[in-house]
Amino acid sequence: MLKIVKHCHEALPQKTTGSLLGLAVENGVLEITHSFPLPPDNKHSSADLDEDTAGLDSTDYQLEMIKMLRAVNVDNNCVGWYQSMYLGVYSTSNLLENQLAYQLDLSPNAVVILYDPMQTSHGTLVLKCYRLTEECVKLRNEGSNAFIDPKNIFEEVPVHLTNPSLVKFF
């Protein structure tokens, strides 16, 4: 969580994204153990990244990072992604398409964590976790142009944060 918070605050006022890594635990629970930021654009200079990841697009960068994390024995199963939002605004077509790709290509349990650095800076942690509903995924797969009630597009997933004592102290 602290990595996500740090990345989103450092990138203000721009929106940021990153990958979530972890494990799928029984009963549909996802345990997110690691995250890393994705570069802000698809063209990276070697000044921004190390020599192993310079010049890669976002997908290649993500795969290269997962390979490197696997080499040092860090959980390397991608379970979703995160994005910053501002003042609670998150429902965009880009978010919907990205989440759909994660749920279709990766896992139906893939999630997106949305973090709002602006509202959090006023004293309240604003962190939401969502995935697309089965109805929404089904309509998209069928190529149907049927109406779906906006409240039936995303389903909120409860978030439970557990931190070591050192983080609680911080």
Short mmCIF file of N, CA and C in Angstrom, two decimals:
data_model
loop_
_atom_site.label_atom_id
_atom_site.label_comp_id
_atom_site.label_asym_id
_atom_site.label_seq_id
_atom_site.Cartn_x
_atom_site.Cartn_y
_atom_site.Cartn_z
N MET A 1 0.81 -1.19 0.00
CA MET A 1 0.00 0.00 0.00
C MET A 1 0.86 1.25 0.00
N LEU A 2 1.92 1.22 0.78
CA LEU A 2 2.79 2.40 0.86
C LEU A 2 3.45 2.71 -0.47
N LYS A 3 3.77 1.67 -1.25
CA LYS A 3 4.35 1.90 -2.58
C LYS A 3 3.36 2.61 -3.49
N ILE A 4 2.11 2.21 -3.42
CA ILE A 4 1.06 2.84 -4.24
C ILE A 4 0.89 4.29 -3.81
N VAL A 5 0.80 4.53 -2.52
CA VAL A 5 0.64 5.89 -2.00
C VAL A 5 1.80 6.76 -2.45
N LYS A 6 3.01 6.27 -2.28
CA LYS A 6 4.20 7.04 -2.65
C LYS A 6 4.20 7.36 -4.15
N HIS A 7 3.93 6.37 -4.98
CA HIS A 7 3.92 6.57 -6.42
C HIS A 7 2.88 7.61 -6.84
N CYS A 8 1.69 7.51 -6.30
CA CYS A 8 0.62 8.43 -6.66
C CYS A 8 0.90 9.85 -6.20
N HIS A 9 1.45 10.02 -5.01
CA HIS A 9 1.76 11.36 -4.50
C HIS A 9 2.91 12.00 -5.26
N GLU A 10 3.91 11.21 -5.62
CA GLU A 10 5.06 11.76 -6.34
C GLU A 10 4.69 12.20 -7.76
N ALA A 11 3.68 11.57 -8.34
CA ALA A 11 3.31 11.86 -9.73
C ALA A 11 2.28 12.99 -9.86
N LEU A 12 1.79 13.49 -8.73
CA LEU A 12 0.78 14.56 -8.82
C LEU A 12 1.27 15.68 -9.72
N PRO A 13 0.48 16.24 -10.56
CA PRO A 13 -0.96 16.11 -10.76
C PRO A 13 -1.34 15.07 -11.82
N GLN A 14 -0.40 14.25 -12.26
CA GLN A 14 -0.73 13.29 -13.31
C GLN A 14 -1.25 11.99 -12.73
N LYS A 15 -2.08 11.32 -13.50
CA LYS A 15 -2.58 10.01 -13.09
C LYS A 15 -1.47 8.98 -13.27
N THR A 16 -1.48 8.00 -12.41
CA THR A 16 -0.47 6.96 -12.44
C THR A 16 -1.12 5.59 -12.47
N THR A 17 -0.36 4.62 -12.95
CA THR A 17 -0.83 3.23 -12.94
C THR A 17 0.32 2.34 -12.54
N GLY A 18 -0.03 1.13 -12.14
CA GLY A 18 0.99 0.15 -11.78
C GLY A 18 0.39 -1.23 -11.71
N SER A 19 1.23 -2.21 -11.48
CA SER A 19 0.80 -3.61 -11.40
C SER A 19 0.74 -4.07 -9.96
N LEU A 20 -0.19 -4.98 -9.70
CA LEU A 20 -0.35 -5.59 -8.39
C LEU A 20 0.04 -7.05 -8.50
N LEU A 21 0.90 -7.50 -7.62
CA LEU A 21 1.34 -8.89 -7.61
C LEU A 21 0.94 -9.53 -6.30
N GLY A 22 0.69 -10.83 -6.35
CA GLY A 22 0.32 -11.51 -5.12
C GLY A 22 -0.14 -12.92 -5.38
N LEU A 23 -1.03 -13.38 -4.53
CA LEU A 23 -1.50 -14.76 -4.57
C LEU A 23 -3.02 -14.80 -4.49
N ALA A 24 -3.60 -15.77 -5.17
CA ALA A 24 -5.02 -16.02 -5.02
C ALA A 24 -5.18 -17.03 -3.90
N VAL A 25 -5.86 -16.62 -2.85
CA VAL A 25 -6.08 -17.48 -1.69
C VAL A 25 -7.49 -18.05 -1.81
N GLU A 26 -7.80 -19.07 -1.05
CA GLU A 26 -9.12 -19.69 -1.14
C GLU A 26 -10.25 -18.72 -0.84
N ASN A 27 -11.45 -19.07 -1.23
CA ASN A 27 -12.67 -18.28 -1.05
C ASN A 27 -12.65 -16.98 -1.84
N GLY A 28 -11.93 -16.93 -2.95
CA GLY A 28 -11.92 -15.76 -3.80
C GLY A 28 -11.14 -14.57 -3.25
N VAL A 29 -10.34 -14.80 -2.21
CA VAL A 29 -9.56 -13.73 -1.60
C VAL A 29 -8.25 -13.56 -2.37
N LEU A 30 -7.92 -12.32 -2.68
CA LEU A 30 -6.64 -12.01 -3.30
C LEU A 30 -5.74 -11.41 -2.25
N GLU A 31 -4.54 -11.91 -2.13
CA GLU A 31 -3.57 -11.35 -1.22
C GLU A 31 -2.55 -10.60 -2.06
N ILE A 32 -2.55 -9.28 -1.95
CA ILE A 32 -1.63 -8.45 -2.73
C ILE A 32 -0.41 -8.21 -1.87
N THR A 33 0.73 -8.68 -2.38
CA THR A 33 1.95 -8.63 -1.59
C THR A 33 3.00 -7.65 -2.14
N HIS A 34 2.83 -7.22 -3.37
CA HIS A 34 3.84 -6.36 -3.98
C HIS A 34 3.19 -5.55 -5.10
N SER A 35 3.74 -4.40 -5.37
CA SER A 35 3.28 -3.60 -6.51
C SER A 35 4.47 -2.87 -7.09
N PHE A 36 4.35 -2.51 -8.34
CA PHE A 36 5.38 -1.67 -8.95
C PHE A 36 4.72 -0.74 -9.95
N PRO A 37 5.26 0.47 -10.08
CA PRO A 37 4.66 1.46 -10.98
C PRO A 37 4.99 1.15 -12.43
N LEU A 38 4.07 1.50 -13.31
CA LEU A 38 4.33 1.45 -14.74
C LEU A 38 4.77 2.83 -15.19
N PRO A 39 5.67 2.90 -16.15
CA PRO A 39 6.11 4.20 -16.64
C PRO A 39 4.94 5.01 -17.20
N PRO A 40 5.04 6.33 -17.18
CA PRO A 40 3.91 7.17 -17.57
C PRO A 40 3.54 7.13 -19.04
N ASP A 41 4.44 6.75 -19.92
CA ASP A 41 4.10 6.70 -21.33
C ASP A 41 4.72 5.47 -21.97
N ASN A 42 4.43 5.26 -23.25
CA ASN A 42 4.92 4.07 -23.93
C ASN A 42 6.33 4.23 -24.48
N LYS A 43 6.87 5.42 -24.49
CA LYS A 43 8.23 5.64 -24.98
C LYS A 43 9.08 6.08 -23.80
N HIS A 44 10.02 5.25 -23.41
CA HIS A 44 10.83 5.53 -22.23
C HIS A 44 12.25 5.83 -22.65
N SER A 45 12.86 6.77 -22.00
CA SER A 45 14.27 7.04 -22.25
C SER A 45 15.11 6.27 -21.25
N SER A 46 16.35 6.06 -21.57
CA SER A 46 17.22 5.33 -20.66
C SER A 46 17.50 6.13 -19.40
N ALA A 47 17.24 7.42 -19.41
CA ALA A 47 17.42 8.23 -18.20
C ALA A 47 16.35 7.90 -17.17
N ASP A 48 15.17 7.48 -17.63
CA ASP A 48 14.08 7.17 -16.71
C ASP A 48 14.16 5.76 -16.14
N LEU A 49 14.72 4.83 -16.90
CA LEU A 49 14.70 3.43 -16.51
C LEU A 49 16.12 2.87 -16.55
N ASP A 50 16.31 1.71 -15.93
CA ASP A 50 17.63 1.11 -16.02
C ASP A 50 17.85 0.51 -17.40
N GLU A 51 19.04 0.04 -17.66
CA GLU A 51 19.38 -0.41 -19.02
C GLU A 51 18.60 -1.64 -19.45
N ASP A 52 18.13 -2.47 -18.51
CA ASP A 52 17.36 -3.66 -18.89
C ASP A 52 15.96 -3.34 -19.35
N THR A 53 15.40 -2.21 -18.92
CA THR A 53 14.00 -1.91 -19.24
C THR A 53 13.83 -0.67 -20.10
N ALA A 54 14.90 -0.02 -20.50
CA ALA A 54 14.79 1.19 -21.33
C ALA A 54 14.24 0.84 -22.70
N GLY A 55 13.34 1.66 -23.21
CA GLY A 55 12.80 1.50 -24.56
C GLY A 55 11.67 0.49 -24.70
N LEU A 56 11.19 -0.07 -23.62
CA LEU A 56 10.11 -1.05 -23.69
C LEU A 56 8.76 -0.38 -23.60
N ASP A 57 7.72 -0.97 -24.27
CA ASP A 57 6.38 -0.45 -24.05
C ASP A 57 5.87 -0.99 -22.72
N SER A 58 4.69 -0.53 -22.29
CA SER A 58 4.20 -0.86 -20.95
C SER A 58 4.05 -2.36 -20.72
N THR A 59 3.56 -3.09 -21.70
CA THR A 59 3.38 -4.53 -21.54
C THR A 59 4.72 -5.24 -21.41
N ASP A 60 5.65 -4.89 -22.27
CA ASP A 60 6.98 -5.50 -22.20
C ASP A 60 7.68 -5.13 -20.90
N TYR A 61 7.52 -3.88 -20.48
CA TYR A 61 8.11 -3.43 -19.22
C TYR A 61 7.56 -4.26 -18.06
N GLN A 62 6.25 -4.47 -18.06
CA GLN A 62 5.61 -5.24 -16.99
C GLN A 62 6.14 -6.68 -16.97
N LEU A 63 6.25 -7.30 -18.13
CA LEU A 63 6.76 -8.67 -18.20
C LEU A 63 8.22 -8.75 -17.74
N GLU A 64 9.03 -7.77 -18.14
CA GLU A 64 10.43 -7.74 -17.74
C GLU A 64 10.55 -7.56 -16.23
N MET A 65 9.73 -6.70 -15.63
CA MET A 65 9.75 -6.50 -14.18
C MET A 65 9.35 -7.79 -13.46
N ILE A 66 8.35 -8.48 -13.95
CA ILE A 66 7.91 -9.73 -13.32
C ILE A 66 9.03 -10.77 -13.38
N LYS A 67 9.74 -10.83 -14.52
CA LYS A 67 10.88 -11.75 -14.63
C LYS A 67 11.96 -11.42 -13.61
N MET A 68 12.25 -10.14 -13.46
CA MET A 68 13.28 -9.72 -12.50
C MET A 68 12.85 -10.02 -11.06
N LEU A 69 11.57 -9.81 -10.75
CA LEU A 69 11.09 -10.10 -9.41
C LEU A 69 11.12 -11.60 -9.13
N ARG A 70 10.81 -12.40 -10.14
CA ARG A 70 10.87 -13.85 -9.99
C ARG A 70 12.31 -14.28 -9.67
N ALA A 71 13.28 -13.62 -10.29
CA ALA A 71 14.69 -13.95 -10.07
C ALA A 71 15.13 -13.71 -8.63
N VAL A 72 14.50 -12.76 -7.94
CA VAL A 72 14.84 -12.50 -6.54
C VAL A 72 13.80 -13.06 -5.58
N ASN A 73 12.98 -13.98 -6.07
CA ASN A 73 12.02 -14.74 -5.27
C ASN A 73 10.93 -13.88 -4.63
N VAL A 74 10.41 -12.90 -5.38
CA VAL A 74 9.26 -12.11 -4.95
C VAL A 74 8.02 -12.66 -5.64
N ASP A 75 6.87 -12.61 -4.96
CA ASP A 75 5.64 -13.07 -5.61
C ASP A 75 5.52 -12.40 -6.97
N ASN A 76 5.30 -13.19 -8.01
CA ASN A 76 5.28 -12.63 -9.36
C ASN A 76 4.02 -12.96 -10.13
N ASN A 77 2.96 -13.31 -9.42
CA ASN A 77 1.67 -13.54 -10.07
C ASN A 77 0.91 -12.22 -10.13
N CYS A 78 0.61 -11.78 -11.32
CA CYS A 78 -0.13 -10.53 -11.48
C CYS A 78 -1.59 -10.78 -11.12
N VAL A 79 -2.11 -10.02 -10.15
CA VAL A 79 -3.50 -10.19 -9.71
C VAL A 79 -4.35 -8.97 -10.02
N GLY A 80 -3.76 -7.98 -10.68
CA GLY A 80 -4.52 -6.79 -11.03
C GLY A 80 -3.61 -5.60 -11.24
N TRP A 81 -4.18 -4.42 -11.08
CA TRP A 81 -3.45 -3.19 -11.32
C TRP A 81 -4.01 -2.09 -10.44
N TYR A 82 -3.30 -0.98 -10.37
CA TYR A 82 -3.80 0.16 -9.61
C TYR A 82 -3.72 1.41 -10.46
N GLN A 83 -4.53 2.38 -10.06
CA GLN A 83 -4.57 3.66 -10.77
C GLN A 83 -4.93 4.75 -9.77
N SER A 84 -4.37 5.92 -9.96
CA SER A 84 -4.77 7.04 -9.12
C SER A 84 -6.05 7.65 -9.69
N MET A 85 -6.84 8.21 -8.81
CA MET A 85 -8.04 8.94 -9.23
C MET A 85 -8.03 10.26 -8.48
N TYR A 86 -8.81 11.20 -8.96
CA TYR A 86 -8.84 12.50 -8.32
C TYR A 86 -10.26 12.90 -7.98
N LEU A 87 -10.45 13.23 -6.71
CA LEU A 87 -11.73 13.67 -6.17
C LEU A 87 -12.84 12.67 -6.45
N GLY A 88 -12.50 11.38 -6.39
CA GLY A 88 -13.47 10.31 -6.52
C GLY A 88 -13.91 9.98 -7.93
N VAL A 89 -13.35 10.63 -8.93
CA VAL A 89 -13.75 10.37 -10.32
C VAL A 89 -12.90 9.22 -10.86
N TYR A 90 -13.56 8.13 -11.23
CA TYR A 90 -12.82 6.98 -11.73
C TYR A 90 -13.47 6.30 -12.92
N SER A 91 -14.74 6.43 -13.09
CA SER A 91 -15.47 5.66 -14.08
C SER A 91 -15.26 6.23 -15.49
N THR A 92 -14.23 5.74 -16.16
CA THR A 92 -13.93 6.18 -17.51
C THR A 92 -13.90 4.96 -18.43
N SER A 93 -14.01 5.19 -19.72
CA SER A 93 -13.98 4.07 -20.66
C SER A 93 -12.60 3.41 -20.66
N ASN A 94 -11.55 4.19 -20.42
CA ASN A 94 -10.20 3.62 -20.38
C ASN A 94 -10.06 2.65 -19.21
N LEU A 95 -10.58 3.02 -18.05
CA LEU A 95 -10.54 2.14 -16.89
C LEU A 95 -11.33 0.87 -17.16
N LEU A 96 -12.49 1.01 -17.76
CA LEU A 96 -13.33 -0.15 -18.07
C LEU A 96 -12.63 -1.09 -19.04
N GLU A 97 -12.03 -0.57 -20.10
CA GLU A 97 -11.35 -1.41 -21.08
C GLU A 97 -10.13 -2.10 -20.47
N ASN A 98 -9.36 -1.38 -19.67
CA ASN A 98 -8.19 -2.00 -19.02
C ASN A 98 -8.61 -3.10 -18.07
N GLN A 99 -9.64 -2.84 -17.27
CA GLN A 99 -10.09 -3.85 -16.31
C GLN A 99 -10.66 -5.06 -17.05
N LEU A 100 -11.36 -4.83 -18.12
CA LEU A 100 -11.89 -5.94 -18.91
C LEU A 100 -10.76 -6.81 -19.44
N ALA A 101 -9.70 -6.18 -19.94
CA ALA A 101 -8.55 -6.93 -20.45
C ALA A 101 -7.92 -7.77 -19.34
N TYR A 102 -7.78 -7.20 -18.15
CA TYR A 102 -7.21 -7.96 -17.03
C TYR A 102 -8.10 -9.14 -16.67
N GLN A 103 -9.41 -8.92 -16.62
CA GLN A 103 -10.31 -10.00 -16.22
C GLN A 103 -10.43 -11.08 -17.28
N LEU A 104 -10.33 -10.73 -18.55
CA LEU A 104 -10.42 -11.73 -19.62
C LEU A 104 -9.09 -12.44 -19.83
N ASP A 105 -8.00 -11.69 -19.85
CA ASP A 105 -6.69 -12.27 -20.18
C ASP A 105 -5.97 -12.86 -18.98
N LEU A 106 -6.18 -12.30 -17.81
CA LEU A 106 -5.42 -12.72 -16.64
C LEU A 106 -6.22 -13.65 -15.75
N SER A 107 -7.30 -13.13 -15.20
CA SER A 107 -8.12 -13.90 -14.28
C SER A 107 -9.44 -13.19 -14.07
N PRO A 108 -10.54 -13.93 -13.94
CA PRO A 108 -11.81 -13.28 -13.65
C PRO A 108 -11.82 -12.61 -12.27
N ASN A 109 -10.85 -12.93 -11.43
CA ASN A 109 -10.75 -12.32 -10.10
C ASN A 109 -9.83 -11.11 -10.06
N ALA A 110 -9.27 -10.70 -11.20
CA ALA A 110 -8.36 -9.55 -11.24
C ALA A 110 -9.10 -8.31 -10.77
N VAL A 111 -8.38 -7.45 -10.07
CA VAL A 111 -8.99 -6.24 -9.49
C VAL A 111 -8.22 -5.00 -9.91
N VAL A 112 -8.86 -3.87 -9.74
CA VAL A 112 -8.20 -2.58 -9.87
C VAL A 112 -8.35 -1.86 -8.53
N ILE A 113 -7.25 -1.35 -8.03
CA ILE A 113 -7.27 -0.54 -6.81
C ILE A 113 -7.17 0.91 -7.24
N LEU A 114 -8.09 1.72 -6.76
CA LEU A 114 -8.11 3.14 -7.07
C LEU A 114 -7.77 3.91 -5.80
N TYR A 115 -6.78 4.77 -5.92
CA TYR A 115 -6.32 5.55 -4.77
C TYR A 115 -6.43 7.03 -5.11
N ASP A 116 -6.98 7.81 -4.19
CA ASP A 116 -7.16 9.25 -4.40
C ASP A 116 -6.21 10.04 -3.51
N PRO A 117 -5.07 10.51 -4.07
CA PRO A 117 -4.11 11.25 -3.25
C PRO A 117 -4.63 12.62 -2.80
N MET A 118 -5.51 13.23 -3.57
CA MET A 118 -6.02 14.55 -3.21
C MET A 118 -6.89 14.47 -1.96
N GLN A 119 -7.83 13.54 -1.93
CA GLN A 119 -8.70 13.41 -0.77
C GLN A 119 -7.95 12.85 0.43
N THR A 120 -6.99 11.98 0.18
CA THR A 120 -6.20 11.41 1.28
C THR A 120 -5.36 12.48 1.95
N SER A 121 -4.89 13.46 1.19
CA SER A 121 -4.08 14.52 1.79
C SER A 121 -4.88 15.37 2.77
N HIS A 122 -6.20 15.25 2.76
CA HIS A 122 -7.06 15.97 3.70
C HIS A 122 -7.38 15.14 4.94
N GLY A 123 -6.71 13.97 5.09
CA GLY A 123 -6.84 13.22 6.32
C GLY A 123 -7.63 11.93 6.27
N THR A 124 -8.27 11.59 5.16
CA THR A 124 -9.04 10.36 5.07
C THR A 124 -8.47 9.49 3.97
N LEU A 125 -8.07 8.26 4.30
CA LEU A 125 -7.56 7.34 3.29
C LEU A 125 -8.68 6.97 2.33
N VAL A 126 -8.51 7.31 1.06
CA VAL A 126 -9.51 7.00 0.03
C VAL A 126 -8.91 5.94 -0.88
N LEU A 127 -9.35 4.71 -0.66
CA LEU A 127 -8.86 3.57 -1.38
C LEU A 127 -10.04 2.68 -1.73
N LYS A 128 -10.22 2.40 -3.00
CA LYS A 128 -11.34 1.57 -3.45
C LYS A 128 -10.80 0.42 -4.28
N CYS A 129 -11.46 -0.69 -4.25
CA CYS A 129 -11.07 -1.85 -5.04
C CYS A 129 -12.30 -2.33 -5.81
N TYR A 130 -12.15 -2.52 -7.12
CA TYR A 130 -13.27 -2.89 -7.96
C TYR A 130 -12.89 -4.00 -8.93
N ARG A 131 -13.92 -4.69 -9.40
CA ARG A 131 -13.82 -5.57 -10.56
C ARG A 131 -15.13 -5.44 -11.33
N LEU A 132 -15.11 -5.81 -12.59
CA LEU A 132 -16.32 -5.74 -13.40
C LEU A 132 -17.29 -6.84 -13.00
N THR A 133 -18.57 -6.55 -13.06
CA THR A 133 -19.57 -7.56 -12.73
C THR A 133 -19.63 -8.61 -13.85
N GLU A 134 -20.15 -9.76 -13.52
CA GLU A 134 -20.32 -10.83 -14.51
C GLU A 134 -21.24 -10.38 -15.64
N GLU A 135 -22.28 -9.62 -15.31
CA GLU A 135 -23.21 -9.11 -16.32
C GLU A 135 -22.49 -8.23 -17.33
N CYS A 136 -21.63 -7.37 -16.86
CA CYS A 136 -20.89 -6.46 -17.74
C CYS A 136 -19.94 -7.24 -18.65
N VAL A 137 -19.20 -8.19 -18.10
CA VAL A 137 -18.27 -8.99 -18.90
C VAL A 137 -19.02 -9.81 -19.93
N LYS A 138 -20.15 -10.36 -19.53
CA LYS A 138 -20.97 -11.17 -20.45
C LYS A 138 -21.46 -10.32 -21.63
N LEU A 139 -22.00 -9.14 -21.36
CA LEU A 139 -22.47 -8.26 -22.43
C LEU A 139 -21.34 -7.87 -23.37
N ARG A 140 -20.17 -7.60 -22.81
CA ARG A 140 -19.02 -7.21 -23.64
C ARG A 140 -18.55 -8.37 -24.51
N ASN A 141 -18.53 -9.58 -23.96
CA ASN A 141 -18.10 -10.75 -24.73
C ASN A 141 -19.07 -11.08 -25.85
N GLU A 142 -20.35 -10.85 -25.62
CA GLU A 142 -21.36 -11.12 -26.64
C GLU A 142 -21.35 -10.06 -27.74
N GLY A 143 -20.71 -8.95 -27.48
CA GLY A 143 -20.71 -7.85 -28.44
C GLY A 143 -22.06 -7.15 -28.48
N SER A 144 -22.83 -7.37 -27.45
CA SER A 144 -24.17 -6.81 -27.36
C SER A 144 -24.11 -5.30 -27.09
N ASN A 145 -25.04 -4.59 -27.68
CA ASN A 145 -25.12 -3.16 -27.45
C ASN A 145 -26.29 -2.85 -26.51
N ALA A 146 -26.59 -3.82 -25.65
CA ALA A 146 -27.71 -3.66 -24.72
C ALA A 146 -27.33 -2.68 -23.61
N PHE A 147 -28.35 -2.05 -23.05
CA PHE A 147 -28.14 -1.10 -21.95
C PHE A 147 -27.81 -1.86 -20.68
N ILE A 148 -26.85 -1.33 -19.95
CA ILE A 148 -26.55 -1.87 -18.62
C ILE A 148 -26.60 -0.69 -17.65
N ASP A 149 -27.28 -0.90 -16.56
CA ASP A 149 -27.39 0.13 -15.53
C ASP A 149 -25.99 0.45 -15.02
N PRO A 150 -25.61 1.71 -14.96
CA PRO A 150 -24.26 2.07 -14.52
C PRO A 150 -23.85 1.48 -13.18
N LYS A 151 -24.81 1.28 -12.28
CA LYS A 151 -24.45 0.71 -10.98
C LYS A 151 -24.14 -0.79 -11.08
N ASN A 152 -24.41 -1.40 -12.25
CA ASN A 152 -24.13 -2.82 -12.45
C ASN A 152 -22.86 -3.05 -13.28
N ILE A 153 -22.05 -2.03 -13.49
CA ILE A 153 -20.81 -2.20 -14.26
C ILE A 153 -19.69 -2.68 -13.36
N PHE A 154 -19.45 -1.97 -12.26
CA PHE A 154 -18.38 -2.34 -11.33
C PHE A 154 -18.98 -2.86 -10.04
N GLU A 155 -18.31 -3.83 -9.44
CA GLU A 155 -18.67 -4.26 -8.09
C GLU A 155 -17.49 -3.95 -7.18
N GLU A 156 -17.80 -3.36 -6.04
CA GLU A 156 -16.74 -3.00 -5.10
C GLU A 156 -16.33 -4.23 -4.31
N VAL A 157 -15.04 -4.40 -4.15
CA VAL A 157 -14.46 -5.52 -3.42
C VAL A 157 -13.94 -4.97 -2.10
N PRO A 158 -14.28 -5.60 -0.99
CA PRO A 158 -13.80 -5.09 0.30
C PRO A 158 -12.28 -5.20 0.40
N VAL A 159 -11.68 -4.21 1.04
CA VAL A 159 -10.22 -4.16 1.22
C VAL A 159 -9.91 -4.27 2.70
N HIS A 160 -8.99 -5.16 3.03
CA HIS A 160 -8.52 -5.32 4.41
C HIS A 160 -7.02 -5.14 4.39
N LEU A 161 -6.53 -4.10 5.06
CA LEU A 161 -5.09 -3.83 5.10
C LEU A 161 -4.48 -4.45 6.34
N THR A 162 -3.41 -5.17 6.14
CA THR A 162 -2.63 -5.68 7.26
C THR A 162 -1.20 -5.24 7.04
N ASN A 163 -0.64 -4.64 8.05
CA ASN A 163 0.72 -4.10 7.95
C ASN A 163 1.57 -4.60 9.10
N PRO A 164 2.86 -4.75 8.84
CA PRO A 164 3.75 -5.07 9.96
C PRO A 164 3.76 -3.93 10.97
N SER A 165 4.21 -4.20 12.16
CA SER A 165 4.24 -3.20 13.22
C SER A 165 5.04 -1.98 12.84
N LEU A 166 6.10 -2.15 12.09
CA LEU A 166 6.92 -1.01 11.68
C LEU A 166 6.13 -0.03 10.84
N VAL A 167 5.27 -0.54 9.94
CA VAL A 167 4.44 0.34 9.10
C VAL A 167 3.40 1.03 9.95
N LYS A 168 2.80 0.31 10.90
CA LYS A 168 1.83 0.94 11.79
C LYS A 168 2.47 2.07 12.58
N PHE A 169 3.68 1.86 13.03
CA PHE A 169 4.40 2.89 13.76
C PHE A 169 4.65 4.09 12.88
N PHE A 170 5.01 3.86 11.61
CA PHE A 170 5.29 4.94 10.66
C PHE A 170 4.05 5.77 10.44
#
